[in-house]
XYZ file of C-alpha atoms in Angstrom:
265
model
C 96.387 65.632 160.649
C 96.454 66.319 164.422
C 93.152 68.192 164.067
C 91.501 64.884 163.103
C 92.843 62.875 166.041
C 90.561 62.683 169.067
C 92.543 65.032 171.276
C 93.016 67.398 168.333
C 89.254 67.460 167.762
C 88.681 68.251 171.438
C 91.217 71.082 171.268
C 89.493 72.475 168.170
C 86.193 72.498 170.029
C 87.791 74.309 172.953
C 88.769 77.196 170.664
C 85.172 77.788 169.505
C 83.463 80.962 170.722
C 80.018 79.471 171.194
C 78.141 82.578 172.196
C 79.927 85.818 171.342
C 81.357 86.222 167.842
C 78.309 87.403 165.895
C 80.356 89.424 163.399
C 82.468 86.392 162.525
C 79.386 84.214 162.117
C 77.738 86.785 159.858
C 80.849 87.257 157.709
C 80.948 83.481 157.130
C 77.214 82.980 156.736
C 77.389 81.466 153.235
C 80.048 78.887 154.064
C 78.416 78.086 157.416
C 75.118 77.363 155.679
C 76.827 75.084 153.159
C 78.733 73.290 155.913
C 75.604 72.748 158.007
C 73.751 71.364 154.988
C 76.648 69.005 154.276
C 76.607 67.836 157.900
C 72.848 67.177 157.628
C 73.457 65.163 154.445
C 76.246 63.072 155.959
C 74.328 62.543 159.187
C 71.366 61.320 157.128
C 73.589 58.775 155.348
C 74.918 57.448 158.660
C 71.461 57.406 160.232
C 70.133 55.360 157.325
C 73.143 53.014 157.385
C 72.641 52.128 161.068
C 68.881 52.413 161.456
C 69.155 55.596 163.532
C 66.667 57.649 161.512
C 64.750 58.746 164.594
C 67.949 60.196 166.123
C 68.811 62.325 163.074
C 70.160 64.953 162.691
C 72.199 65.799 165.808
C 73.421 62.525 167.264
C 76.484 60.458 168.207
C 77.151 58.178 165.238
C 79.575 56.015 167.245
C 76.744 54.803 169.504
C 75.323 53.035 166.441
C 78.438 52.283 164.408
C 80.280 50.672 167.338
C 77.983 50.004 170.321
C 79.944 49.741 173.549
C 82.989 51.627 172.261
C 84.631 54.011 174.722
C 87.630 56.331 174.209
C 90.655 56.143 176.501
C 89.555 56.946 180.079
C 91.555 60.171 180.337
C 90.170 61.543 177.094
C 86.651 60.450 177.987
C 86.827 62.298 181.307
C 88.097 65.503 179.655
C 85.415 65.253 177.008
C 82.606 64.891 179.522
C 83.931 67.790 181.580
C 83.980 69.967 178.465
C 80.569 69.089 177.013
C 78.909 69.452 180.434
C 79.550 73.209 180.119
C 77.797 73.533 176.763
C 74.242 74.781 176.815
C 72.142 73.080 174.170
C 71.626 69.297 174.402
C 72.077 68.843 170.640
C 75.400 70.703 170.752
C 76.584 68.467 173.569
C 75.608 65.383 171.566
C 77.446 66.347 168.382
C 80.560 67.600 170.191
C 80.728 64.360 172.131
C 80.073 62.496 168.888
C 82.865 64.293 167.006
C 85.519 63.347 169.571
C 84.247 59.792 170.013
C 84.151 59.332 166.225
C 87.762 60.512 165.940
C 88.740 58.078 168.696
C 86.952 55.221 166.937
C 88.644 56.020 163.626
C 92.121 56.616 165.076
C 94.567 54.330 163.348
C 92.023 53.054 160.823
C 93.725 51.981 157.607
C 90.848 52.933 155.304
C 88.673 56.043 155.219
C 85.121 55.717 156.443
C 82.217 55.378 154.066
C 80.019 57.367 154.158
C 82.311 60.338 154.744
C 83.343 61.638 158.180
C 80.035 62.961 159.553
C 81.529 65.673 161.737
C 84.186 67.280 159.502
C 81.854 69.943 158.037
C 80.286 70.659 161.430
C 83.675 71.260 163.070
C 84.561 73.725 160.318
C 81.222 75.458 160.744
C 81.840 75.841 164.487
C 85.273 77.331 163.829
C 83.804 79.856 161.393
C 81.515 81.561 163.888
C 80.251 79.353 166.697
C 77.234 77.155 167.116
C 73.570 77.176 166.186
C 70.147 77.145 167.760
C 67.126 75.097 166.808
C 63.759 76.727 166.447
C 61.409 76.733 163.468
C 64.615 76.907 161.409
C 68.250 76.089 162.196
C 69.635 79.479 163.175
C 73.333 79.917 162.326
C 73.514 83.492 163.683
C 73.695 85.239 160.344
C 71.502 82.982 158.259
C 68.711 80.480 158.922
C 68.191 77.268 156.987
C 65.194 74.912 157.006
C 65.410 71.609 158.837
C 64.173 69.615 155.889
C 63.806 65.901 156.476
C 66.105 62.922 156.286
C 64.958 61.938 152.793
C 65.551 65.396 151.349
C 69.081 65.495 152.755
C 69.892 62.010 151.476
C 69.237 63.365 147.978
C 71.119 66.644 148.479
C 74.065 67.651 146.298
C 77.296 66.761 148.178
C 79.452 69.689 149.271
C 83.014 68.360 149.370
C 85.026 71.583 149.003
C 86.066 72.013 152.624
C 89.407 73.816 152.252
C 89.378 77.030 154.348
C 90.677 79.024 151.363
C 87.695 77.869 149.297
C 85.251 78.717 152.066
C 86.856 82.155 152.467
C 86.476 82.797 148.725
C 82.775 81.929 148.848
C 82.281 84.304 151.784
C 84.312 87.152 150.324
C 82.105 90.126 149.444
C 79.045 87.880 149.401
C 76.392 90.425 150.301
C 73.096 90.047 148.446
C 71.371 87.356 146.422
C 73.935 85.518 144.312
C 73.746 83.554 141.073
C 76.801 81.725 139.723
C 77.711 81.117 136.074
C 80.302 78.968 134.325
C 82.088 79.848 131.090
C 81.727 76.852 128.788
C 82.595 76.143 125.179
C 84.874 73.989 123.079
C 87.038 71.999 125.483
C 85.339 73.506 128.546
C 82.457 71.584 130.087
C 80.219 72.553 132.977
C 82.256 70.224 135.179
C 85.533 71.885 134.132
C 84.694 75.388 132.896
C 87.041 78.044 131.593
C 86.084 80.239 134.527
C 83.209 81.224 136.791
C 81.333 84.440 137.487
C 78.739 85.588 139.941
C 75.969 88.184 139.868
C 74.976 89.781 143.168
C 71.690 91.634 143.612
C 72.011 93.885 146.641
C 69.339 95.756 148.569
C 65.699 96.465 147.879
C 66.563 98.033 144.541
C 68.531 94.910 143.509
C 71.631 96.858 142.601
C 73.659 94.566 140.337
C 77.298 93.623 140.856
C 78.960 91.254 138.373
C 82.236 89.617 139.387
C 84.626 86.992 138.044
C 86.889 84.708 140.022
C 90.161 85.782 138.449
C 93.752 84.629 138.070
C 94.413 86.633 141.263
C 92.276 84.058 143.130
C 89.653 86.550 144.206
C 86.381 88.024 142.999
C 86.884 91.106 140.830
C 84.418 93.292 138.871
C 83.676 92.173 135.322
C 81.604 93.380 132.368
C 81.462 89.873 130.908
C 77.865 89.218 131.952
C 76.496 92.535 130.721
C 76.299 91.874 126.948
C 74.419 88.597 127.352
C 70.798 87.944 128.129
C 70.507 85.568 131.090
C 67.485 83.313 130.832
C 65.477 81.665 133.592
C 66.819 78.331 132.346
C 70.272 79.380 133.535
C 71.707 79.660 130.017
C 72.867 82.813 128.266
C 72.997 83.799 124.628
C 76.450 82.197 124.338
C 79.032 80.553 126.500
C 77.471 80.675 129.967
C 75.422 78.288 132.063
C 74.101 78.879 135.558
C 75.655 76.585 138.168
C 75.091 75.886 141.834
C 77.124 77.325 144.675
C 78.483 73.829 145.278
C 79.759 73.676 141.682
C 81.306 77.134 142.067
C 83.093 75.955 145.199
C 84.471 72.917 143.386
C 85.952 75.149 140.671
C 87.484 77.509 143.239
C 89.028 74.611 145.131
C 90.451 73.111 141.944
C 92.266 76.311 140.969
C 93.331 77.138 144.523
C 95.174 73.827 144.583
C 97.029 74.295 141.282
C 100.744 75.126 141.218
C 101.750 78.786 141.082
C 101.441 80.209 137.598
C 98.401 78.148 136.626
C 95.376 80.364 137.122
C 91.811 80.628 135.864
C 91.305 83.014 132.962
C 90.326 86.470 134.158
């Protein structure tokens, strides 16, 4: 909980290696891309709610949600001293915005709606530093398109923010990945029996098939081999292609279950 309070948010920002940890950023490239996209989606919702479309995507939501609000003087002074040392103007804006938002929400009885705009961005920072803005948004390991506000308003929400879930998505994630859900009687796409992924690695597209097992990690599987996978995302029997966001939701659901309850291997 302390990591969501204003001083806790500032301390989290102080631990970020903004410029040096390229290996960490690269090892978390999949989760960082998902987290940045979720920030862009949430920022679009807040920009639309307060008529701040022209300020999207990297802005201080509190300036529009509560004009005139200021954090406690001591915190405000520390915040300004910290952000003054950051290089990129957009990074300064969102870091200032994250702390000011936490200060605005401190003690609030009800959660904000739309969701906390800065939660995914803080996690992204902690998983390998910042970003740079050029033709694409460069996350130092992967680049994603800017898109526009409308496209992000319609994006699939990514709500699986537990570090263990993000680590599972990043684990062994080299190559181009497709995810599949095991479905059938009693097992719907939204609550499958299990999930698998197929990774195509290198120029020769060497294939690696893996299942997320009862050991809560990706392990090799032959399950995909007997079935023909169609462009529609369906297989001959029992499989349907799902998004990475859906895969994350399944991982988070089983990670949170009591010991002894595990996905089928």
